[in-house]
Amino acid sequence: MRRQLLFLPGPVNVAPAVLEAAGRPMINHRSEAFGELLARITAALRPAFGTSRDVLLLGSSGTGAMESVVANLFSSGERLLSCAVGAFGERFAAIAKAHGCVVESLVTPLGAALDPHALAARLEDDRGRQIAGVLLTHNETSTGVACDMAALAPVLRGHGAISLVDSISGLGASEFRMDEWRYDAVVTASQKGFAAPPGVAMVALSDRAWKRTEDERSQRFYFDLQRAREFARKGQTPWTPPLSILFALDVALQRYHDEGMEATFARHARFAEIVRNGLERMGFMLLSQPGAHSPTVVAAYPPAGVEANRLLKSLREQHGIVLAGGQGVLPGKIVRFGTMGDVTEGDIRGALDAIALELQLTSGAA
Ligand SMILES: *Cc1c(COP(=O)(O)O)cnc(C)c1O
């Protein structure tokens, strides 16, 4: 197969050493060697979450972890406030509805981040404390928007609802301080900022969230987090884990800490800025508003006369460069350029050059 460079907001380009690790022979998942692997991975993940508590690994994509926190923390009939700022936030709300929760939406304009004042106003109105939980998206991959989780944290603490954070495309690539900001449930996955293959999701809970998991009414089995924690403390997972992905993730996390968290955050921020500047110079219009730009994905409308999906097709077919299209209300309208994964600044600039070339060909100016 022709080599492709992925600039998707997941899955991302995975370094050869990480891919090779996935080819290792299987081991017994009830062995000491597995316990050591699990311990290494969770120790490497804790600082990225900003937590000193248990980080649990689930054999699923990120959506499984989103469902796990809803299922373990809430039961049918409880009221949740969805603070969606795009398609992934809507997914979180849909999961809660599927579990019988009553979901109310706080509406944010397209391309904007969640406004702490708007959230504060809604939560202040909830004098009877009807809202049991708040669904948040740290980094909204469908619109290229990052929310200011440090600024939102005190608003949530003031109300006391349980906060659930989808940081699937944020964690690892940007700062998150779960314990300090006192978020209750945080989820992420292997195939985004940590630059590993897809197949493992991660979850961390606060002490008061763990308390809620004791409620017997919640519906769960495969994603029973109490059971996952019980096994994790014995160096195991309740069910057969995706061993190959864990081998790869182990190496990806070693590389992650070799680079350093601060350096990794800075790299994503710098790449995203290069992409935003490059696209704007070519006449693209950013979807994210100033101050709300994501470091991991840039979403932009192409210049007038350029069809997003045709551009994506020629980049893929002529250059082996894979960008993402629009999601939710935006299919065919935008392109999304991901900055995560094993890519260099040269790769990013090369992709921008390929876009420039394709635009010239489209406009007939070449
Ligand atoms: C990628 C992503 C997800 C989960 O996607 P999966 O395909 O289930 O891994 C959820 N939320 C956000 C913000 C994402 O970027």
CSV table of C-alpha atoms in Angstrom, one decimal, residues 10-267:
chain,number,residue,atom,x,y,z
A,10,GLY,CA,-7.3,10.4,15.3
A,11,PRO,CA,-6.2,7.8,14.5
A,12,VAL,CA,-2.8,9.5,14.1
A,13,ASN,CA,0.6,8.6,12.6
A,14,VAL,CA,2.3,6.1,14.9
A,15,ALA,CA,6.1,5.9,15.2
A,16,PRO,CA,7.7,2.8,13.8
A,17,ALA,CA,9.1,1.7,17.2
A,18,VAL,CA,5.5,1.9,18.6
A,19,LEU,CA,4.1,-0.1,15.6
A,20,GLU,CA,6.8,-2.7,16.1
A,21,ALA,CA,5.9,-3.1,19.7
A,22,ALA,CA,2.4,-4.1,18.7
A,23,GLY,CA,4.0,-7.1,16.9
A,24,ARG,CA,5.3,-8.7,20.1
A,25,PRO,CA,4.3,-12.2,21.1
A,26,MET,CA,1.3,-12.5,23.4
A,27,ILE,CA,1.7,-12.9,27.1
A,28,ASN,CA,-0.5,-14.3,29.9
A,29,HIS,CA,-2.7,-11.4,31.0
A,30,ARG,CA,-2.9,-13.1,34.5
A,31,SER,CA,0.9,-12.9,34.8
A,32,GLU,CA,3.4,-10.8,36.7
A,33,ALA,CA,4.8,-9.5,33.4
A,34,PHE,CA,1.3,-8.1,32.6
A,35,GLY,CA,1.1,-6.5,36.0
A,36,GLU,CA,4.3,-4.7,35.4
A,37,LEU,CA,3.2,-3.5,31.9
A,38,LEU,CA,-0.1,-2.2,33.4
A,39,ALA,CA,1.8,-0.5,36.3
A,40,ARG,CA,4.2,1.2,33.8
A,41,ILE,CA,1.4,2.4,31.6
A,42,THR,CA,-0.8,3.8,34.4
A,43,ALA,CA,2.2,5.5,36.1
A,44,ALA,CA,3.0,7.2,32.8
A,45,LEU,CA,-0.6,8.3,32.4
A,46,ARG,CA,-1.1,9.8,35.8
A,47,PRO,CA,0.8,13.0,35.2
A,48,ALA,CA,-0.9,13.6,31.9
A,49,PHE,CA,-4.3,13.4,33.7
A,50,GLY,CA,-2.9,15.4,36.6
A,51,THR,CA,-4.1,12.9,39.1
A,52,SER,CA,-2.5,10.7,41.8
A,53,ARG,CA,-5.5,8.4,41.7
A,54,ASP,CA,-6.2,5.2,39.8
A,55,VAL,CA,-6.2,5.5,36.0
A,56,LEU,CA,-8.1,2.6,34.5
A,57,LEU,CA,-7.6,1.1,31.1
A,58,LEU,CA,-10.6,-0.2,29.1
A,59,GLY,CA,-10.4,-2.3,25.9
A,60,SER,CA,-12.4,0.1,23.7
A,61,SER,CA,-12.2,3.3,21.8
A,62,GLY,CA,-12.8,6.6,23.5
A,63,THR,CA,-16.6,6.3,23.2
A,64,GLY,CA,-16.6,3.3,25.5
A,65,ALA,CA,-14.9,5.3,28.2
A,66,MET,CA,-17.5,8.1,27.7
A,67,GLU,CA,-20.3,5.5,28.1
A,68,SER,CA,-18.5,3.9,31.1
A,69,VAL,CA,-18.5,7.2,33.1
A,70,VAL,CA,-22.2,7.9,32.4
A,71,ALA,CA,-23.2,4.3,33.2
A,72,ASN,CA,-21.3,4.1,36.4
A,73,LEU,CA,-22.1,7.5,37.8
A,74,PHE,CA,-25.7,8.1,36.8
A,75,SER,CA,-28.9,6.2,36.7
A,76,SER,CA,-32.2,6.6,34.7
A,77,GLY,CA,-34.1,9.7,35.5
A,78,GLU,CA,-31.2,11.9,36.7
A,79,ARG,CA,-30.8,15.3,35.2
A,80,LEU,CA,-27.6,16.1,33.3
A,81,LEU,CA,-26.5,19.4,31.8
A,82,SER,CA,-24.9,18.9,28.4
A,83,CYS,CA,-22.4,21.7,27.5
A,84,ALA,CA,-21.7,20.4,24.0
A,85,VAL,CA,-19.7,22.7,21.7
A,86,GLY,CA,-19.8,20.3,18.7
A,87,ALA,CA,-20.5,16.8,17.5
A,88,PHE,CA,-18.5,14.9,20.2
A,89,GLY,CA,-20.4,16.8,22.9
A,90,GLU,CA,-23.6,15.8,21.3
A,91,ARG,CA,-22.4,12.2,21.4
A,92,PHE,CA,-21.9,12.5,25.2
A,93,ALA,CA,-25.4,13.8,25.5
A,94,ALA,CA,-26.8,11.0,23.3
A,95,ILE,CA,-25.0,8.4,25.5
A,96,ALA,CA,-26.6,9.9,28.6
A,97,LYS,CA,-30.1,9.8,26.9
A,98,ALA,CA,-29.5,6.2,26.0
A,99,HIS,CA,-29.0,5.5,29.7
A,100,GLY,CA,-32.3,7.2,30.5
A,101,CYS,CA,-30.9,10.4,31.9
A,102,VAL,CA,-32.8,13.6,31.4
A,103,VAL,CA,-30.5,15.8,29.4
A,104,GLU,CA,-30.7,19.6,29.2
A,105,SER,CA,-28.5,21.5,26.7
A,106,LEU,CA,-26.6,24.7,27.3
A,107,VAL,CA,-26.2,26.1,23.8
A,108,THR,CA,-22.9,27.5,22.6
A,109,PRO,CA,-22.5,29.2,19.2
A,110,LEU,CA,-20.7,27.2,16.6
A,111,GLY,CA,-16.9,27.7,16.8
A,112,ALA,CA,-17.0,29.2,20.3
A,113,ALA,CA,-15.7,27.6,23.5
A,114,LEU,CA,-18.0,27.0,26.5
A,115,ASP,CA,-18.4,30.4,28.2
A,116,PRO,CA,-17.8,30.1,32.0
A,117,HIS,CA,-20.2,33.0,32.6
A,118,ALA,CA,-23.0,31.2,30.7
A,119,LEU,CA,-22.3,28.0,32.6
A,120,ALA,CA,-22.3,30.0,35.9
A,121,ALA,CA,-25.6,31.6,35.1
A,122,ARG,CA,-27.3,28.3,34.3
A,123,LEU,CA,-25.9,26.6,37.4
A,124,GLU,CA,-26.8,29.6,39.7
A,125,ASP,CA,-30.4,29.2,38.4
A,126,ASP,CA,-30.4,25.6,39.6
A,127,ARG,CA,-31.2,26.5,43.2
A,128,GLY,CA,-32.8,23.2,43.9
A,129,ARG,CA,-29.7,21.3,42.7
A,130,GLN,CA,-31.7,19.3,40.2
A,131,ILE,CA,-28.6,19.0,37.9
A,132,ALA,CA,-26.7,15.9,39.1
A,133,GLY,CA,-24.0,16.0,36.4
A,134,VAL,CA,-22.4,18.2,33.8
A,135,LEU,CA,-21.1,16.9,30.5
A,136,LEU,CA,-18.1,18.7,29.1
A,137,THR,CA,-15.7,18.4,26.2
A,138,HIS,CA,-12.2,19.7,26.8
A,139,ASN,CA,-11.2,19.7,23.2
A,140,GLU,CA,-14.0,19.5,20.6
A,141,THR,CA,-12.6,17.7,17.6
A,142,SER,CA,-15.4,18.4,15.2
A,143,THR,CA,-15.0,22.2,15.4
A,144,GLY,CA,-11.3,22.6,16.4
A,145,VAL,CA,-12.3,24.3,19.7
A,146,ALA,CA,-10.6,24.0,23.1
A,147,CYS,CA,-12.4,24.9,26.3
A,148,ASP,CA,-10.6,26.6,29.1
A,149,MET,CA,-10.9,23.8,31.7
A,150,ALA,CA,-9.1,25.8,34.4
A,151,ALA,CA,-11.6,28.7,34.1
A,152,LEU,CA,-14.6,26.4,34.1
A,153,ALA,CA,-13.5,24.4,37.2
A,154,PRO,CA,-14.4,26.9,39.9
A,155,VAL,CA,-17.9,27.4,38.4
A,156,LEU,CA,-18.5,23.7,38.6
A,157,ARG,CA,-17.2,23.5,42.1
A,158,GLY,CA,-19.5,26.3,43.2
A,159,HIS,CA,-22.5,24.2,42.2
A,160,GLY,CA,-21.4,20.8,43.2
A,161,ALA,CA,-22.7,18.7,40.3
A,162,ILE,CA,-20.5,15.8,39.2
A,163,SER,CA,-18.4,16.9,36.2
A,164,LEU,CA,-17.7,14.5,33.3
A,165,VAL,CA,-14.9,15.5,30.9
A,166,ASP,CA,-14.3,14.1,27.5
A,167,SER,CA,-10.6,15.0,27.0
A,168,ILE,CA,-10.1,12.4,24.4
A,169,SER,CA,-8.4,14.7,21.9
A,170,GLY,CA,-7.0,17.1,24.6
A,171,LEU,CA,-5.2,15.0,27.2
A,172,GLY,CA,-1.6,14.3,26.6
A,173,ALA,CA,-1.4,17.0,24.0
A,174,SER,CA,-2.4,19.8,26.3
A,175,GLU,CA,-2.4,20.5,30.0
A,176,PHE,CA,-5.0,18.9,32.2
A,177,ARG,CA,-4.9,19.0,36.0
A,178,MET,CA,-7.7,16.8,37.2
A,179,ASP,CA,-6.9,16.8,40.9
A,180,GLU,CA,-6.1,20.5,41.2
A,181,TRP,CA,-9.1,21.6,39.2
A,182,ARG,CA,-11.2,18.9,40.9
A,183,TYR,CA,-12.9,17.3,37.9
A,184,ASP,CA,-14.8,14.1,38.8
A,185,ALA,CA,-14.5,11.9,35.7
A,186,VAL,CA,-12.0,12.3,32.9
A,187,VAL,CA,-11.7,10.1,29.9
A,188,THR,CA,-9.2,9.8,27.0
A,189,ALA,CA,-8.0,7.3,24.5
A,190,SER,CA,-4.8,5.8,23.0
A,191,GLN,CA,-5.1,7.0,19.4
A,192,LYS,CA,-4.9,10.8,19.9
A,193,GLY,CA,-2.4,12.8,21.9
A,194,PHE,CA,-0.4,9.7,23.0
A,195,ALA,CA,0.2,8.7,19.4
A,196,ALA,CA,-0.6,5.0,19.8
A,197,PRO,CA,-2.9,2.8,17.8
A,198,PRO,CA,-6.6,2.9,18.7
A,199,GLY,CA,-8.1,0.3,21.1
A,200,VAL,CA,-7.5,1.4,24.6
A,201,ALA,CA,-9.4,4.0,26.5
A,202,MET,CA,-8.5,5.5,29.9
A,203,VAL,CA,-10.7,6.7,32.8
A,204,ALA,CA,-9.9,8.5,36.1
A,205,LEU,CA,-12.5,9.3,38.8
A,206,SER,CA,-12.4,11.6,41.9
A,207,ASP,CA,-13.1,10.2,45.3
A,208,ARG,CA,-16.7,11.6,45.3
A,209,ALA,CA,-17.2,10.1,41.9
A,210,TRP,CA,-16.0,6.7,43.2
A,211,LYS,CA,-18.5,7.1,46.0
A,212,ARG,CA,-21.3,7.4,43.4
A,213,THR,CA,-20.2,4.2,41.6
A,214,GLU,CA,-21.6,2.3,44.7
A,215,ASP,CA,-25.1,3.1,43.6
A,216,GLU,CA,-26.5,-0.3,42.6
A,217,ARG,CA,-29.1,1.2,40.2
A,218,SER,CA,-26.6,2.1,37.5
A,219,GLN,CA,-26.6,-0.2,34.5
A,220,ARG,CA,-23.2,-1.7,33.6
A,221,PHE,CA,-21.3,-4.9,33.2
A,222,TYR,CA,-18.4,-4.8,30.7
A,223,PHE,CA,-17.6,-1.3,31.8
A,224,ASP,CA,-18.0,-1.8,35.5
A,225,LEU,CA,-15.4,0.6,36.8
A,226,GLN,CA,-15.5,-0.8,40.4
A,227,ARG,CA,-14.6,-4.1,39.0
A,228,ALA,CA,-11.9,-2.5,36.7
A,229,ARG,CA,-10.4,-0.8,39.8
A,230,GLU,CA,-10.4,-4.0,41.8
A,231,PHE,CA,-8.5,-5.9,39.1
A,232,ALA,CA,-6.2,-3.0,38.3
A,233,ARG,CA,-5.0,-3.1,41.9
A,234,LYS,CA,-4.1,-6.7,41.4
A,235,GLY,CA,-2.2,-5.8,38.2
A,236,GLN,CA,-4.9,-7.1,35.9
A,237,THR,CA,-8.0,-6.2,33.9
A,238,PRO,CA,-11.3,-7.9,34.4
A,239,TRP,CA,-11.5,-9.1,30.8
A,240,THR,CA,-8.9,-10.0,28.2
A,241,PRO,CA,-7.0,-6.8,27.5
A,242,PRO,CA,-6.0,-5.7,24.0
A,243,LEU,CA,-2.4,-6.8,24.6
A,244,SER,CA,-0.9,-5.7,21.3
A,245,ILE,CA,-2.2,-2.2,21.8
A,246,LEU,CA,-0.9,-2.1,25.3
A,247,PHE,CA,2.5,-3.1,24.1
A,248,ALA,CA,2.4,-0.2,21.7
A,249,LEU,CA,1.0,2.2,24.2
A,250,ASP,CA,3.8,1.4,26.6
A,251,VAL,CA,6.4,2.4,24.1
A,252,ALA,CA,4.4,5.4,23.0
A,253,LEU,CA,4.3,6.6,26.6
A,254,GLN,CA,8.0,6.1,27.1
A,255,ARG,CA,8.5,8.3,24.0
A,256,TYR,CA,6.0,10.8,25.4
A,257,HIS,CA,7.9,11.2,28.6
A,258,ASP,CA,11.3,11.2,26.8
A,259,GLU,CA,10.1,14.3,24.9
A,260,GLY,CA,8.5,15.7,28.1
A,261,MET,CA,5.0,16.9,28.8
A,262,GLU,CA,5.7,20.6,28.5
A,263,ALA,CA,7.6,20.1,25.2
A,264,THR,CA,4.8,18.0,23.9
A,265,PHE,CA,2.2,20.6,24.7
A,266,ALA,CA,4.4,23.3,23.1
A,267,ARG,CA,4.8,21.2,20.0
